[in-house]
Amino acid sequence: MARQDILQLLTTLPGEYVSGEKISQQLNVTRASVWKQIKQLQEEGFEIEAQTKKGYCLRKTPDSLNAWVIEQMLGTVSFGRSLIIEDELPSTNAKAKELAREGGIHGQVIIARTQCSGRGRMQREWQSPKGGLWMSIIIRPNLSLANASKLTLAASVAVVDALKELYRLPVGIKWPNDLIYNGHKIAGILGEVVGEWNRVQTLILGIGINANFPRENLGSSIAAATLQEILGHEVDLNKLTAAILLHLEKQVSALEADMFEELCINWTARAVGIGEEVKVIRGEEVFRGIFRGISQEGELLLETDHGEVRFSAGEVRLR
Ligand code: BTN
């Protein structure tokens, strides 16, 4: 008997008690083993009331990461329909790549409560303490090579929209896909290709969100902030995951329907620094100019004294 079966029974009639006898009969197990599973569910954070004559009643599901809870909240067709949560992984992107090579399906999600060697853009380290949302999604999009590279832009729009919907948080995107609140980075996105593009088009989208921990836990001096600090309370990571996956699925479908112009407009509307003087760092080189937006290819357009320069990689420094 899976604990999921008990949860399923307890949620058929929300707020009502289900007797231990009924559960044991329906699942064909002893009442003692029902009680044992209930205790484990309580330890996982499910608030289940137990009353001698009435039975069990599910009062509240946990806010901490739980695959079953996320599944109940999902409004997607394929994203997150297969979902794994691990206590600790070196990196969810690395795990997702491994799974993708073994045939992992489109939309499969891998989450870790903490990562011991999380990676960011440009080979940087990504601190991933407990309380954050560290997840990767296997994407096998129906897109041309050129359009597939725009998936990370789509992902940044999706995360901004989820944060706005859930917490009314006005988050901006710093090119290409850093999420910024009040000048501080709260989330980042790392897109990685699996294998050769022209053979199997598989992309791993890694999303990292500084959620339920104080910024000191990041242990470095980077200008970061966390949702807990900004909002003054912890957030429900299951709800956040489900909301991001729904927005992401919508954005990816729109790209598949060739709606890049719309994505470009949406990305630009959420971007920070457009029309302003910025620095773009590419390797050892530093360019100064006015940030004019992004091209149809997703490149950053910088108006410099020597004309327009386009960047497909690099780091933007705002004033
Ligand atoms: C960046 O802004 O540099 C991108 C950060 C991406 C971090 C996420 S956390 C989940 C996934 N696993 C990783 O190792 N990295 C990404």
Short mmCIF file of C-alpha atoms and ligand atoms in Angstrom, two decimals:
data_model
loop_
_atom_site.label_atom_id
_atom_site.label_comp_id
_atom_site.label_asym_id
_atom_site.label_seq_id
_atom_site.Cartn_x
_atom_site.Cartn_y
_atom_site.Cartn_z
CA MET A 1 0.00 0.00 0.00
CA ALA A 2 1.41 3.35 -0.98
CA ARG A 3 0.91 6.36 1.25
CA GLN A 4 -0.51 8.01 -1.85
CA ASP A 5 -3.49 5.63 -1.71
CA ILE A 6 -4.33 6.76 1.81
CA LEU A 7 -3.99 10.41 0.80
CA GLN A 8 -6.25 9.78 -2.16
CA LEU A 9 -8.91 8.32 0.14
CA LEU A 10 -8.59 11.18 2.62
CA THR A 11 -9.02 13.78 -0.11
CA THR A 12 -12.11 12.28 -1.74
CA LEU A 13 -14.29 14.00 0.85
CA PRO A 14 -12.34 17.06 1.99
CA GLY A 15 -12.73 17.98 5.66
CA GLU A 16 -14.50 14.68 6.49
CA TYR A 17 -13.30 11.80 8.61
CA VAL A 18 -12.56 8.45 6.99
CA SER A 19 -12.55 5.50 9.36
CA GLY A 20 -9.47 3.32 9.80
CA GLU A 21 -11.69 0.35 9.03
CA LYS A 22 -12.80 1.77 5.72
CA ILE A 23 -9.21 2.54 4.71
CA SER A 24 -8.00 -0.90 5.70
CA GLN A 25 -10.86 -2.59 3.81
CA GLN A 26 -10.46 -0.52 0.66
CA LEU A 27 -6.70 -0.95 0.54
CA ASN A 28 -6.78 -4.50 1.82
CA VAL A 29 -4.30 -3.93 4.66
CA THR A 30 -4.43 -4.13 8.46
CA ARG A 31 -5.54 -1.18 10.57
CA ALA A 32 -2.16 -1.24 12.28
CA SER A 33 -0.39 -0.67 8.99
CA VAL A 34 -2.82 2.15 8.13
CA TRP A 35 -1.90 3.80 11.44
CA LYS A 36 1.81 3.35 10.71
CA GLN A 37 1.46 5.06 7.33
CA ILE A 38 -0.61 7.86 8.85
CA LYS A 39 2.17 8.49 11.37
CA GLN A 40 4.71 8.69 8.55
CA LEU A 41 2.53 11.13 6.65
CA GLN A 42 2.27 13.28 9.78
CA GLU A 43 6.06 13.25 10.02
CA GLU A 44 6.23 14.45 6.40
CA GLY A 45 4.15 17.48 7.42
CA PHE A 46 0.60 16.34 6.54
CA GLU A 47 -1.72 17.53 9.29
CA ILE A 48 -3.98 14.53 9.81
CA GLU A 49 -6.37 14.49 12.74
CA ALA A 50 -7.01 11.10 14.30
CA GLN A 51 -10.13 10.56 16.42
CA THR A 52 -10.93 7.25 18.08
CA LYS A 53 -14.48 6.76 16.84
CA LYS A 54 -14.38 8.81 13.65
CA GLY A 55 -11.09 7.93 11.99
CA TYR A 56 -8.77 10.25 10.10
CA CYS A 57 -9.22 13.68 8.58
CA LEU A 58 -6.66 15.51 6.41
CA ARG A 59 -6.58 19.13 7.61
CA LYS A 60 -3.57 20.51 5.79
CA THR A 61 -0.96 19.43 3.29
CA PRO A 62 2.69 20.40 3.88
CA ASP A 63 4.25 23.60 2.50
CA SER A 64 7.60 21.88 2.26
CA LEU A 65 8.40 20.10 -0.99
CA ASN A 66 6.24 17.04 -1.57
CA ALA A 67 5.70 15.30 -4.91
CA TRP A 68 2.12 14.22 -4.18
CA VAL A 69 1.08 17.73 -3.14
CA ILE A 70 2.64 19.25 -6.26
CA GLU A 71 0.84 16.70 -8.42
CA GLN A 72 -2.52 17.69 -6.87
CA MET A 73 -1.84 21.33 -7.67
CA LEU A 74 -0.57 20.84 -11.24
CA GLY A 75 -2.59 22.32 -14.06
CA THR A 76 -0.18 21.23 -16.79
CA VAL A 77 -0.47 18.65 -19.53
CA SER A 78 3.05 17.27 -19.42
CA PHE A 79 5.33 19.47 -17.32
CA GLY A 80 5.87 17.92 -13.89
CA ARG A 81 3.63 14.92 -14.58
CA SER A 82 6.73 12.89 -13.87
CA LEU A 83 8.48 14.44 -10.89
CA ILE A 84 11.24 13.35 -8.55
CA ILE A 85 12.27 15.05 -5.31
CA GLU A 86 15.62 14.14 -3.76
CA ASP A 87 16.96 15.35 -0.44
CA GLU A 88 20.35 16.15 -1.90
CA LEU A 89 21.94 16.04 -5.33
CA PRO A 90 25.19 17.47 -6.66
CA SER A 91 23.13 19.35 -9.28
CA THR A 92 19.60 18.81 -10.57
CA ASN A 93 20.79 19.82 -14.05
CA ALA A 94 23.43 17.09 -13.99
CA LYS A 95 20.85 14.54 -12.82
CA ALA A 96 18.35 15.70 -15.47
CA LYS A 97 20.99 15.28 -18.19
CA GLU A 98 21.66 11.76 -16.96
CA LEU A 99 17.94 10.95 -17.00
CA ALA A 100 17.51 12.55 -20.43
CA ARG A 101 20.24 10.31 -21.84
CA GLU A 102 18.42 7.31 -20.36
CA GLY A 103 15.20 8.35 -22.09
CA GLY A 104 13.67 10.81 -19.62
CA ILE A 105 10.45 12.22 -21.00
CA HIS A 106 9.51 15.76 -22.09
CA GLY A 107 8.41 17.69 -19.03
CA GLN A 108 10.09 15.45 -16.47
CA VAL A 109 11.08 17.42 -13.37
CA ILE A 110 13.91 16.80 -10.91
CA ILE A 111 14.00 18.74 -7.65
CA ALA A 112 16.57 18.64 -4.86
CA ARG A 113 16.08 20.09 -1.39
CA THR A 114 19.73 21.03 -1.49
CA GLN A 115 22.52 20.80 -4.07
CA CYS A 116 26.14 20.26 -3.06
CA SER A 117 27.58 21.38 -6.38
CA GLY A 118 24.93 23.53 -8.00
CA ARG A 119 26.00 25.32 -11.16
CA GLY A 120 25.21 28.74 -12.53
CA ARG A 121 25.85 30.44 -15.84
CA MET A 122 29.42 30.84 -17.04
CA GLN A 123 30.62 27.86 -14.97
CA ARG A 124 29.94 29.67 -11.74
CA GLU A 125 29.08 27.97 -8.50
CA TRP A 126 25.43 28.19 -7.45
CA GLN A 127 24.83 28.09 -3.71
CA SER A 128 21.81 25.91 -3.02
CA PRO A 129 21.00 25.76 0.69
CA LYS A 130 17.96 24.01 2.14
CA GLY A 131 14.76 26.01 1.73
CA GLY A 132 15.38 27.03 -1.88
CA LEU A 133 13.68 25.75 -4.99
CA TRP A 134 16.30 23.97 -7.09
CA MET A 135 14.74 22.24 -10.06
CA SER A 136 15.43 21.10 -13.59
CA ILE A 137 13.05 20.21 -16.37
CA ILE A 138 13.79 17.97 -19.34
CA ILE A 139 12.48 19.68 -22.47
CA ARG A 140 12.26 17.99 -25.84
CA PRO A 141 10.66 20.83 -27.75
CA ASN A 142 9.23 20.85 -31.18
CA LEU A 143 11.41 23.77 -32.20
CA SER A 144 13.99 24.70 -34.77
CA LEU A 145 17.56 24.97 -33.58
CA ALA A 146 17.43 28.77 -33.65
CA ASN A 147 14.21 28.98 -31.65
CA ALA A 148 15.21 26.43 -29.03
CA SER A 149 17.87 28.79 -27.71
CA LYS A 150 15.06 31.18 -26.77
CA LEU A 151 13.70 28.74 -24.21
CA THR A 152 15.68 30.34 -21.38
CA LEU A 153 14.09 33.71 -22.21
CA ALA A 154 10.71 32.01 -22.08
CA ALA A 155 11.62 30.46 -18.74
CA SER A 156 12.52 33.83 -17.23
CA VAL A 157 9.16 35.26 -18.30
CA ALA A 158 7.41 32.21 -16.81
CA VAL A 159 9.12 32.58 -13.43
CA VAL A 160 8.44 36.33 -13.28
CA ASP A 161 4.77 35.69 -14.03
CA ALA A 162 4.50 32.97 -11.37
CA LEU A 163 6.07 35.24 -8.72
CA LYS A 164 3.74 38.06 -9.69
CA GLU A 165 0.67 35.83 -9.62
CA LEU A 166 1.45 34.27 -6.24
CA TYR A 167 3.02 37.15 -4.31
CA ARG A 168 2.35 40.26 -6.42
CA LEU A 169 6.09 40.66 -6.52
CA PRO A 170 7.36 43.00 -9.25
CA VAL A 171 10.43 41.10 -10.41
CA GLY A 172 12.55 42.25 -13.36
CA ILE A 173 14.69 40.29 -15.79
CA LYS A 174 18.34 41.25 -16.21
CA TRP A 175 19.56 39.97 -19.57
CA PRO A 176 19.56 37.17 -20.37
CA ASN A 177 17.67 35.58 -17.49
CA ASP A 178 18.62 36.78 -14.01
CA LEU A 179 15.60 37.62 -11.91
CA ILE A 180 16.07 40.80 -9.96
CA TYR A 181 14.10 42.43 -7.18
CA ASN A 182 15.18 45.88 -6.06
CA GLY A 183 18.63 45.38 -7.53
CA HIS A 184 19.09 42.00 -5.86
CA LYS A 185 19.17 38.64 -7.59
CA ILE A 186 16.51 36.23 -6.36
CA ALA A 187 16.60 33.59 -9.07
CA GLY A 188 18.62 32.33 -12.00
CA ILE A 189 18.09 30.07 -14.99
CA LEU A 190 20.57 27.76 -16.65
CA GLY A 191 19.75 26.14 -19.99
CA GLU A 192 21.95 23.26 -21.08
CA VAL A 193 21.83 21.17 -24.23
CA VAL A 194 22.00 17.39 -24.05
CA GLY A 195 23.85 15.72 -26.91
CA GLU A 196 23.94 17.33 -30.29
CA TRP A 197 21.20 19.74 -31.17
CA ASN A 198 20.71 18.45 -34.67
CA ARG A 199 20.17 14.89 -33.47
CA VAL A 200 17.89 14.80 -30.43
CA GLN A 201 16.83 18.24 -29.41
CA THR A 202 16.87 18.06 -25.67
CA LEU A 203 17.37 20.95 -23.36
CA ILE A 204 17.65 20.97 -19.61
CA LEU A 205 16.16 24.05 -18.00
CA GLY A 206 17.53 24.58 -14.52
CA ILE A 207 15.71 27.05 -12.31
CA GLY A 208 17.05 28.17 -8.96
CA ILE A 209 15.02 30.36 -6.62
CA ASN A 210 16.27 31.78 -3.33
CA ALA A 211 13.13 31.10 -1.36
CA ASN A 212 12.90 30.05 2.30
CA PHE A 213 16.21 30.95 3.89
CA PRO A 214 18.04 34.10 4.95
CA ARG A 215 20.55 35.48 2.47
CA GLU A 216 23.41 34.78 4.90
CA ASN A 217 22.97 31.10 4.04
CA LEU A 218 24.31 31.87 0.59
CA GLY A 219 27.64 32.42 2.29
CA SER A 220 28.96 34.83 -0.33
CA SER A 221 28.86 38.52 -0.91
CA ILE A 222 26.82 38.44 -4.12
CA ALA A 223 24.00 40.93 -4.30
CA ALA A 224 21.30 38.36 -3.63
CA ALA A 225 17.99 38.39 -1.83
CA THR A 226 15.52 35.68 -0.84
CA LEU A 227 11.73 35.50 -1.08
CA GLN A 228 11.48 34.92 2.67
CA GLU A 229 13.30 38.18 3.38
CA ILE A 230 11.40 40.18 0.80
CA LEU A 231 7.94 38.91 1.75
CA GLY A 232 8.56 38.55 5.47
CA HIS A 233 7.34 34.94 5.49
CA GLU A 234 8.15 31.55 4.03
CA VAL A 235 6.47 30.56 0.80
CA ASP A 236 4.72 27.32 -0.12
CA LEU A 237 7.27 25.64 -2.39
CA ASN A 238 4.72 23.18 -3.77
CA LYS A 239 2.47 26.00 -4.97
CA LEU A 240 5.44 27.87 -6.38
CA THR A 241 6.62 24.79 -8.29
CA ALA A 242 3.16 24.13 -9.73
CA ALA A 243 2.73 27.77 -10.77
CA ILE A 244 6.14 27.94 -12.46
CA LEU A 245 5.51 24.70 -14.36
CA LEU A 246 2.15 25.93 -15.62
CA HIS A 247 3.56 29.26 -16.83
CA LEU A 248 6.55 27.48 -18.34
CA GLU A 249 4.43 25.00 -20.24
CA LYS A 250 2.39 27.90 -21.67
CA GLN A 251 5.52 29.79 -22.73
CA VAL A 252 7.06 26.73 -24.35
CA SER A 253 3.83 25.97 -26.23
CA ALA A 254 3.73 29.57 -27.46
CA LEU A 255 7.28 29.26 -28.76
CA GLU A 256 6.36 25.99 -30.45
CA ALA A 257 3.52 27.86 -32.11
CA ASP A 258 6.10 30.30 -33.49
CA MET A 259 5.06 33.17 -31.25
CA PHE A 260 8.54 34.55 -30.69
CA GLU A 261 7.47 38.11 -31.35
CA GLU A 262 5.05 37.84 -28.44
CA LEU A 263 7.74 36.33 -26.21
CA CYS A 264 10.04 39.17 -27.21
CA ILE A 265 7.40 41.73 -26.22
CA ASN A 266 6.71 39.93 -22.93
CA TRP A 267 10.39 39.60 -22.12
CA THR A 268 11.03 43.29 -22.93
CA ALA A 269 8.11 44.41 -20.76
CA ARG A 270 9.71 42.65 -17.79
CA ALA A 271 13.33 43.56 -18.51
CA VAL A 272 15.37 45.98 -16.41
CA GLY A 273 17.78 48.55 -17.84
CA ILE A 274 16.25 49.06 -21.30
CA GLY A 275 17.07 52.55 -22.61
CA GLU A 276 19.72 52.95 -19.91
CA GLU A 277 23.46 53.12 -20.04
CA VAL A 278 24.89 49.72 -19.09
CA LYS A 279 28.16 47.82 -19.16
CA VAL A 280 28.34 44.46 -20.91
CA ILE A 281 31.20 42.20 -19.90
CA ARG A 282 32.20 39.53 -22.39
CA GLY A 283 35.27 37.62 -21.26
CA GLU A 284 37.98 40.21 -20.70
CA GLU A 285 36.21 42.88 -22.72
CA VAL A 286 33.94 45.58 -21.30
CA PHE A 287 31.50 47.44 -23.55
CA ARG A 288 29.58 50.56 -22.58
CA GLY A 289 26.43 51.75 -24.27
CA ILE A 290 22.67 52.08 -24.21
CA PHE A 291 20.75 48.82 -23.80
CA ARG A 292 18.25 48.88 -26.66
CA GLY A 293 16.51 45.55 -26.07
CA ILE A 294 16.82 42.12 -27.68
CA SER A 295 16.91 40.99 -31.29
CA GLN A 296 14.67 38.38 -32.90
CA GLU A 297 17.41 35.90 -31.99
CA GLY A 298 17.38 36.89 -28.33
CA GLU A 299 20.70 38.74 -28.53
CA LEU A 300 21.28 41.84 -26.43
CA LEU A 301 21.40 45.02 -28.52
CA LEU A 302 23.86 47.61 -27.28
CA GLU A 303 24.11 51.03 -28.87
CA THR A 304 27.74 52.07 -28.49
CA ASP A 305 29.67 55.11 -29.77
CA HIS A 306 30.88 52.85 -32.57
CA GLY A 307 27.47 51.56 -33.60
CA GLU A 308 25.28 48.66 -32.56
CA VAL A 309 26.90 45.62 -30.96
CA ARG A 310 25.01 42.34 -30.50
CA PHE A 311 25.75 39.90 -27.70
CA SER A 312 24.67 36.31 -27.44
CA ALA A 313 26.59 35.79 -24.20
CA GLY A 314 27.95 37.99 -21.47
CA GLU A 315 27.06 39.73 -18.27
CA VAL A 316 25.17 43.00 -17.94
CA ARG A 317 26.05 45.51 -15.23
CA LEU A 318 23.38 48.06 -14.55
CA ARG A 319 24.23 51.44 -13.07
C1 BTN B 1 22.57 31.57 -12.96
O1 BTN B 1 21.92 32.59 -12.73
O2 BTN B 1 23.80 31.62 -13.02
C2 BTN B 1 21.83 30.29 -13.21
C3 BTN B 1 21.56 29.55 -11.94
C4 BTN B 1 20.81 28.25 -12.13
C5 BTN B 1 20.70 27.45 -10.86
C6 BTN B 1 19.82 26.25 -11.02
S1 BTN B 1 19.40 25.51 -9.48
C7 BTN B 1 18.74 24.13 -10.28
C8 BTN B 1 19.66 23.81 -11.43
N1 BTN B 1 20.76 22.98 -11.01
C9 BTN B 1 21.94 23.59 -11.12
O3 BTN B 1 23.04 23.08 -10.81
N2 BTN B 1 21.77 24.82 -11.59
C10 BTN B 1 20.38 25.11 -11.86
#
